[in-house]
PDB file of C-alpha atoms in Angstrom:
ATOM      1  CA  UNK A   1      27.446   6.027  15.050  1.00  0.00           C
ATOM      2  CA  UNK A   2      29.015   6.726  11.629  1.00  0.00           C
ATOM      3  CA  UNK A   3      26.745   8.188   8.861  1.00  0.00           C
ATOM      4  CA  UNK A   4      26.814   4.975   6.914  1.00  0.00           C
ATOM      5  CA  UNK A   5      26.096   2.614   9.783  1.00  0.00           C
ATOM      6  CA  UNK A   6      23.008   5.166  10.426  1.00  0.00           C
ATOM      7  CA  UNK A   7      21.911   4.732   7.183  1.00  0.00           C
ATOM      8  CA  UNK A   8      21.845   0.977   7.380  1.00  0.00           C
ATOM      9  CA  UNK A   9      19.476   1.166  10.612  1.00  0.00           C
ATOM     10  CA  UNK A  10      17.152   3.795   9.519  1.00  0.00           C
ATOM     11  CA  UNK A  11      13.652   1.859   8.823  1.00  0.00           C
ATOM     12  CA  UNK A  12      12.230   2.297   5.493  1.00  0.00           C
ATOM     13  CA  UNK A  13       8.819   2.841   4.401  1.00  0.00           C
ATOM     14  CA  UNK A  14       8.205   1.137   0.887  1.00  0.00           C
ATOM     15  CA  UNK A  15       5.855   2.800  -1.773  1.00  0.00           C
ATOM     16  CA  UNK A  16       4.976   0.179  -4.341  1.00  0.00           C
ATOM     17  CA  UNK A  17       2.602   2.026  -6.512  1.00  0.00           C
ATOM     18  CA  UNK A  18       1.877   3.274 -10.152  1.00  0.00           C
ATOM     19  CA  UNK A  19       1.977   6.716 -11.946  1.00  0.00           C
ATOM     20  CA  UNK A  20      -0.118   8.110  -9.341  1.00  0.00           C
ATOM     21  CA  UNK A  21       2.514   7.875  -6.628  1.00  0.00           C
ATOM     22  CA  UNK A  22       5.583   8.252  -9.483  1.00  0.00           C
ATOM     23  CA  UNK A  23       5.234  11.891 -10.042  1.00  0.00           C
ATOM     24  CA  UNK A  24       4.100  11.004 -13.407  1.00  0.00           C
ATOM     25  CA  UNK A  25       3.968  14.605 -15.439  1.00  0.00           C
ATOM     26  CA  UNK A  26       4.899  16.308 -12.275  1.00  0.00           C
ATOM     27  CA  UNK A  27       8.124  18.325 -11.553  1.00  0.00           C
ATOM     28  CA  UNK A  28      10.730  15.833  -9.524  1.00  0.00           C
ATOM     29  CA  UNK A  29      10.074  16.421  -5.642  1.00  0.00           C
ATOM     30  CA  UNK A  30       6.350  17.824  -5.987  1.00  0.00           C
ATOM     31  CA  UNK A  31       4.600  14.454  -5.729  1.00  0.00           C
ATOM     32  CA  UNK A  32       2.615  13.144  -2.502  1.00  0.00           C
ATOM     33  CA  UNK A  33       5.591  10.764  -1.971  1.00  0.00           C
ATOM     34  CA  UNK A  34       8.212  13.625  -1.480  1.00  0.00           C
ATOM     35  CA  UNK A  35       5.620  15.270   0.800  1.00  0.00           C
ATOM     36  CA  UNK A  36       5.673  12.263   2.966  1.00  0.00           C
ATOM     37  CA  UNK A  37       9.368  12.274   3.399  1.00  0.00           C
ATOM     38  CA  UNK A  38       9.119  16.120   4.120  1.00  0.00           C
ATOM     39  CA  UNK A  39       6.598  15.454   7.082  1.00  0.00           C
ATOM     40  CA  UNK A  40       8.959  12.713   8.397  1.00  0.00           C
ATOM     41  CA  UNK A  41      11.847  14.948   8.242  1.00  0.00           C
ATOM     42  CA  UNK A  42       9.712  17.516   9.992  1.00  0.00           C
ATOM     43  CA  UNK A  43       8.795  15.420  12.829  1.00  0.00           C
ATOM     44  CA  UNK A  44      12.646  14.334  12.901  1.00  0.00           C
ATOM     45  CA  UNK A  45      11.426  10.722  12.473  1.00  0.00           C
ATOM     46  CA  UNK A  46      14.168   8.063  11.706  1.00  0.00           C
ATOM     47  CA  UNK A  47      12.227   6.408   9.073  1.00  0.00           C
ATOM     48  CA  UNK A  48      13.145   6.981   5.371  1.00  0.00           C
ATOM     49  CA  UNK A  49      10.876   6.676   2.340  1.00  0.00           C
ATOM     50  CA  UNK A  50      11.827   4.219  -0.879  1.00  0.00           C
ATOM     51  CA  UNK A  51       9.740   4.730  -3.824  1.00  0.00           C
ATOM     52  CA  UNK A  52       9.350   1.757  -5.902  1.00  0.00           C
ATOM     53  CA  UNK A  53       6.415   3.105  -7.935  1.00  0.00           C
ATOM     54  CA  UNK A  54       6.395   2.791 -11.741  1.00  0.00           C
ATOM     55  CA  UNK A  55       3.878   4.404 -14.319  1.00  0.00           C
ATOM     56  CA  UNK A  56       1.651   1.976 -15.799  1.00  0.00           C
ATOM     57  CA  UNK A  57       2.349  -0.445 -12.983  1.00  0.00           C
ATOM     58  CA  UNK A  58      -0.442  -3.473 -12.668  1.00  0.00           C
ATOM     59  CA  UNK A  59      -1.113  -5.644  -9.532  1.00  0.00           C
ATOM     60  CA  UNK A  60       0.679  -8.427 -11.105  1.00  0.00           C
ATOM     61  CA  UNK A  61       4.031  -6.300 -12.102  1.00  0.00           C
ATOM     62  CA  UNK A  62       4.015  -5.093  -8.458  1.00  0.00           C
ATOM     63  CA  UNK A  63       3.662  -8.874  -7.128  1.00  0.00           C
ATOM     64  CA  UNK A  64       6.611  -9.578  -9.257  1.00  0.00           C
ATOM     65  CA  UNK A  65       9.079  -6.962  -7.939  1.00  0.00           C
ATOM     66  CA  UNK A  66       7.938  -7.194  -4.460  1.00  0.00           C
ATOM     67  CA  UNK A  67      10.129 -10.020  -3.316  1.00  0.00           C
ATOM     68  CA  UNK A  68      13.141  -8.333  -4.182  1.00  0.00           C
ATOM     69  CA  UNK A  69      12.257  -5.148  -3.022  1.00  0.00           C
ATOM     70  CA  UNK A  70      11.471  -6.960   0.295  1.00  0.00           C
ATOM     71  CA  UNK A  71      14.399  -8.462   0.347  1.00  0.00           C
ATOM     72  CA  UNK A  72      16.820  -5.725  -0.525  1.00  0.00           C
ATOM     73  CA  UNK A  73      15.105  -2.746   1.291  1.00  0.00           C
ATOM     74  CA  UNK A  74      13.669  -4.591   4.094  1.00  0.00           C
ATOM     75  CA  UNK A  75      11.285  -2.386   4.925  1.00  0.00           C
ATOM     76  CA  UNK A  76       9.085  -1.890   8.005  1.00  0.00           C
ATOM     77  CA  UNK A  77       6.152  -0.602   6.198  1.00  0.00           C
ATOM     78  CA  UNK A  78       4.710  -1.338   3.033  1.00  0.00           C
ATOM     79  CA  UNK A  79       2.360   1.039   1.288  1.00  0.00           C
ATOM     80  CA  UNK A  80       0.537  -0.680  -1.513  1.00  0.00           C
ATOM     81  CA  UNK A  81      -1.404   2.044  -4.303  1.00  0.00           C
ATOM     82  CA  UNK A  82      -1.929  -0.582  -7.123  1.00  0.00           C
ATOM     83  CA  UNK A  83      -5.323  -1.670  -9.170  1.00  0.00           C
ATOM     84  CA  UNK A  84      -5.809   1.439 -11.346  1.00  0.00           C
ATOM     85  CA  UNK A  85      -4.103   0.154 -14.315  1.00  0.00           C
ATOM     86  CA  UNK A  86      -5.566  -3.298 -13.895  1.00  0.00           C
ATOM     87  CA  UNK A  87      -9.363  -1.712 -14.196  1.00  0.00           C
ATOM     88  CA  UNK A  88      -7.741   0.457 -17.343  1.00  0.00           C
ATOM     89  CA  UNK A  89      -6.905  -2.698 -18.968  1.00  0.00           C
ATOM     90  CA  UNK A  90     -10.197  -4.406 -18.024  1.00  0.00           C
ATOM     91  CA  UNK A  91      -8.570  -7.050 -16.127  1.00  0.00           C
ATOM     92  CA  UNK A  92     -10.750  -9.143 -13.910  1.00  0.00           C
ATOM     93  CA  UNK A  93     -11.305  -8.239 -10.501  1.00  0.00           C
ATOM     94  CA  UNK A  94     -10.588 -11.653  -8.859  1.00  0.00           C
ATOM     95  CA  UNK A  95      -7.281 -11.344 -10.679  1.00  0.00           C
ATOM     96  CA  UNK A  96      -6.135  -8.241  -8.967  1.00  0.00           C
ATOM     97  CA  UNK A  97      -7.432  -9.397  -5.781  1.00  0.00           C
ATOM     98  CA  UNK A  98      -5.428 -12.427  -5.799  1.00  0.00           C
ATOM     99  CA  UNK A  99      -2.345 -10.286  -6.521  1.00  0.00           C
ATOM    100  CA  UNK A 100      -3.083  -7.664  -4.145  1.00  0.00           C
ATOM    101  CA  UNK A 101      -3.727 -10.347  -1.637  1.00  0.00           C
ATOM    102  CA  UNK A 102      -0.526 -11.895  -2.335  1.00  0.00           C
ATOM    103  CA  UNK A 103       1.451  -9.045  -1.819  1.00  0.00           C
ATOM    104  CA  UNK A 104      -0.137  -8.448   1.370  1.00  0.00           C
ATOM    105  CA  UNK A 105       0.609 -11.625   2.729  1.00  0.00           C
ATOM    106  CA  UNK A 106       3.941 -11.483   1.432  1.00  0.00           C
ATOM    107  CA  UNK A 107       4.753  -8.140   3.457  1.00  0.00           C
ATOM    108  CA  UNK A 108       3.254  -9.584   6.492  1.00  0.00           C
ATOM    109  CA  UNK A 109       5.069 -12.972   6.405  1.00  0.00           C
ATOM    110  CA  UNK A 110       8.649 -10.808   6.204  1.00  0.00           C
ATOM    111  CA  UNK A 111       7.121  -8.661   9.425  1.00  0.00           C
ATOM    112  CA  UNK A 112       6.339  -5.596   7.231  1.00  0.00           C
ATOM    113  CA  UNK A 113       3.361  -3.522   8.462  1.00  0.00           C
ATOM    114  CA  UNK A 114       0.890  -2.811   5.233  1.00  0.00           C
ATOM    115  CA  UNK A 115      -1.153   0.161   4.386  1.00  0.00           C
ATOM    116  CA  UNK A 116      -3.582  -0.515   1.475  1.00  0.00           C
ATOM    117  CA  UNK A 117      -4.515   2.359  -0.770  1.00  0.00           C
ATOM    118  CA  UNK A 118      -7.968   1.788  -2.088  1.00  0.00           C
ATOM    119  CA  UNK A 119      -8.759   2.859  -5.660  1.00  0.00           C
ATOM    120  CA  UNK A 120     -12.198   3.565  -7.360  1.00  0.00           C
ATOM    121  CA  UNK A 121     -13.031   3.702 -10.947  1.00  0.00           C
ATOM    122  CA  UNK A 122     -15.105   5.870 -12.889  1.00  0.00           C
ATOM    123  CA  UNK A 123     -18.917   4.416 -13.646  1.00  0.00           C
ATOM    124  CA  UNK A 124     -18.150   4.571 -17.292  1.00  0.00           C
ATOM    125  CA  UNK A 125     -16.525   1.179 -16.767  1.00  0.00           C
ATOM    126  CA  UNK A 126     -19.851  -0.491 -16.082  1.00  0.00           C
ATOM    127  CA  UNK A 127     -22.053  -0.442 -12.861  1.00  0.00           C
ATOM    128  CA  UNK A 128     -21.022  -4.028 -12.155  1.00  0.00           C
ATOM    129  CA  UNK A 129     -17.244  -3.673 -12.602  1.00  0.00           C
ATOM    130  CA  UNK A 130     -17.253  -0.504 -10.678  1.00  0.00           C
ATOM    131  CA  UNK A 131     -19.151  -1.817  -7.620  1.00  0.00           C
ATOM    132  CA  UNK A 132     -16.791  -4.948  -7.563  1.00  0.00           C
ATOM    133  CA  UNK A 133     -13.733  -2.807  -7.650  1.00  0.00           C
ATOM    134  CA  UNK A 134     -14.735  -0.417  -5.038  1.00  0.00           C
ATOM    135  CA  UNK A 135     -15.647  -3.312  -2.747  1.00  0.00           C
ATOM    136  CA  UNK A 136     -12.422  -5.044  -3.368  1.00  0.00           C
ATOM    137  CA  UNK A 137     -10.133  -2.734  -1.136  1.00  0.00           C
ATOM    138  CA  UNK A 138     -11.909  -2.863   2.121  1.00  0.00           C
ATOM    139  CA  UNK A 139     -12.426  -6.356   1.773  1.00  0.00           C
ATOM    140  CA  UNK A 140      -9.207  -7.354   1.263  1.00  0.00           C
ATOM    141  CA  UNK A 141      -7.938  -4.973   4.276  1.00  0.00           C
ATOM    142  CA  UNK A 142     -10.625  -6.419   6.587  1.00  0.00           C
ATOM    143  CA  UNK A 143      -9.602 -10.351   5.561  1.00  0.00           C
ATOM    144  CA  UNK A 144      -5.810  -9.595   5.969  1.00  0.00           C
ATOM    145  CA  UNK A 145      -6.067  -7.229   9.082  1.00  0.00           C
ATOM    146  CA  UNK A 146      -4.081  -4.543   7.235  1.00  0.00           C
ATOM    147  CA  UNK A 147      -4.471  -0.671   7.722  1.00  0.00           C
ATOM    148  CA  UNK A 148      -6.728   0.956   4.850  1.00  0.00           C
ATOM    149  CA  UNK A 149      -6.734   4.357   3.046  1.00  0.00           C
ATOM    150  CA  UNK A 150     -10.441   3.632   1.690  1.00  0.00           C
ATOM    151  CA  UNK A 151     -10.210   5.705  -1.221  1.00  0.00           C
ATOM    152  CA  UNK A 152      -6.605   7.300  -2.617  1.00  0.00           C
ATOM    153  CA  UNK A 153      -7.941  10.260  -4.488  1.00  0.00           C
ATOM    154  CA  UNK A 154     -10.441  11.305  -1.713  1.00  0.00           C
ATOM    155  CA  UNK A 155     -10.890  15.138  -2.347  1.00  0.00           C
ATOM    156  CA  UNK A 156      -9.605  14.879  -5.696  1.00  0.00           C
ATOM    157  CA  UNK A 157     -11.368  12.516  -8.162  1.00  0.00           C
ATOM    158  CA  UNK A 158     -14.422  14.976  -8.568  1.00  0.00           C
ATOM    159  CA  UNK A 159     -12.248  17.968  -8.974  1.00  0.00           C
ATOM    160  CA  UNK A 160     -11.290  18.420 -12.660  1.00  0.00           C
ATOM    161  CA  UNK A 161      -9.411  21.367 -11.845  1.00  0.00           C
ATOM    162  CA  UNK A 162      -6.807  19.119  -9.799  1.00  0.00           C
ATOM    163  CA  UNK A 163      -6.142  17.284 -12.847  1.00  0.00           C
ATOM    164  CA  UNK A 164      -3.362  17.053 -15.810  1.00  0.00           C
ATOM    165  CA  UNK A 165      -4.581  17.585 -18.971  1.00  0.00           C
ATOM    166  CA  UNK A 166      -4.894  13.980 -19.514  1.00  0.00           C
ATOM    167  CA  UNK A 167      -7.680  13.982 -17.070  1.00  0.00           C
ATOM    168  CA  UNK A 168      -6.131  10.886 -15.460  1.00  0.00           C
ATOM    169  CA  UNK A 169      -3.262  12.124 -13.627  1.00  0.00           C
ATOM    170  CA  UNK A 170      -3.583  14.341 -10.597  1.00  0.00           C
ATOM    171  CA  UNK A 171      -1.703  17.837 -10.876  1.00  0.00           C
ATOM    172  CA  UNK A 172       0.596  19.403  -8.432  1.00  0.00           C
ATOM    173  CA  UNK A 173      -2.242  21.059  -6.642  1.00  0.00           C
ATOM    174  CA  UNK A 174      -3.755  17.755  -5.739  1.00  0.00           C
ATOM    175  CA  UNK A 175      -0.453  16.362  -4.176  1.00  0.00           C
ATOM    176  CA  UNK A 176      -1.026  17.837  -0.630  1.00  0.00           C
ATOM    177  CA  UNK A 177      -4.516  16.393  -0.631  1.00  0.00           C
ATOM    178  CA  UNK A 178      -3.169  12.841  -1.332  1.00  0.00           C
ATOM    179  CA  UNK A 179      -0.467  13.003   1.026  1.00  0.00           C
ATOM    180  CA  UNK A 180      -3.198  14.248   3.867  1.00  0.00           C
ATOM    181  CA  UNK A 181      -5.084  11.183   2.766  1.00  0.00           C
ATOM    182  CA  UNK A 182      -2.316   8.921   3.081  1.00  0.00           C
ATOM    183  CA  UNK A 183      -0.801  10.399   6.189  1.00  0.00           C
ATOM    184  CA  UNK A 184      -3.985  10.173   7.714  1.00  0.00           C
ATOM    185  CA  UNK A 185      -4.308   6.505   7.036  1.00  0.00           C
ATOM    186  CA  UNK A 186      -0.605   6.083   8.603  1.00  0.00           C
ATOM    187  CA  UNK A 187      -2.113   7.760  12.151  1.00  0.00           C
ATOM    188  CA  UNK A 188      -1.983   4.004  13.611  1.00  0.00           C
ATOM    189  CA  UNK A 189       1.590   3.800  13.021  1.00  0.00           C
ATOM    190  CA  UNK A 190       2.354   7.254  14.517  1.00  0.00           C
ATOM    191  CA  UNK A 191       4.277   6.034  17.248  1.00  0.00           C
ATOM    192  CA  UNK A 192       6.231   3.659  15.195  1.00  0.00           C
ATOM    193  CA  UNK A 193       7.168   6.214  12.864  1.00  0.00           C
ATOM    194  CA  UNK A 194       8.752   8.311  15.915  1.00  0.00           C
ATOM    195  CA  UNK A 195      11.333   5.390  16.326  1.00  0.00           C
ATOM    196  CA  UNK A 196      13.478   2.828  15.121  1.00  0.00           C
ATOM    197  CA  UNK A 197      11.629  -0.510  15.519  1.00  0.00           C
TER     198      UNK A 197
END
C-alpha cells in the first residue's frame, strides 16, 4: 500500500473545541490533543487526530462548521468540547443544549461515534445558571446515548497553579491531566482504536 492510499484509509478522530483544546497560550505541540496523538502513536493505532478547535468558539460556531468537517474529514469519532464560551457570554442554557444536541445528532447520522466533554462553570455566574449548566451535559449524553466525560477540567479546575496568568486557560502542566480525563473517557472505544473500522 502506498503512503497516499494509507493516508486515505486512516480513520480520523475529530476534535471540535474552543481555546481549551486549541493550545491557547501554550507552546505548539504541548496541548492535550497533541498528547492524544502521541498516545495513539505509542499504541500503534491506525487512527489520526484532526484538531478543528478555535479559541473563542461557541456551540453555535461549532454547529455551523460541523457539516463541512464531517464531509471533508469523515471522522469515525467526534470529541465535542464546547459550551464554555456560551457561558462566558451568558447565553441561554437551552440554546447551548439545542446546539450540542444538533451536533451529536448530525455526527451520529453520519455514522460517527461521539464523546461529549462536560464543562462546568464557576458559581459566580449565579447558582441557578451554574446548576443548569452542570446538568446539561449528562442529560444530553444520556438522552442521545453517547459517551460522556463528566467534567473536562476534573483535577485542574480547583488548582490555581495549573492555570495561565488569565486564570481561565490551563497551562502546560495541566495538559497531561486533561489528556488523562479524555483518554479515560475513550475507554469504550479502546478496541475500535486498535483497528481500521
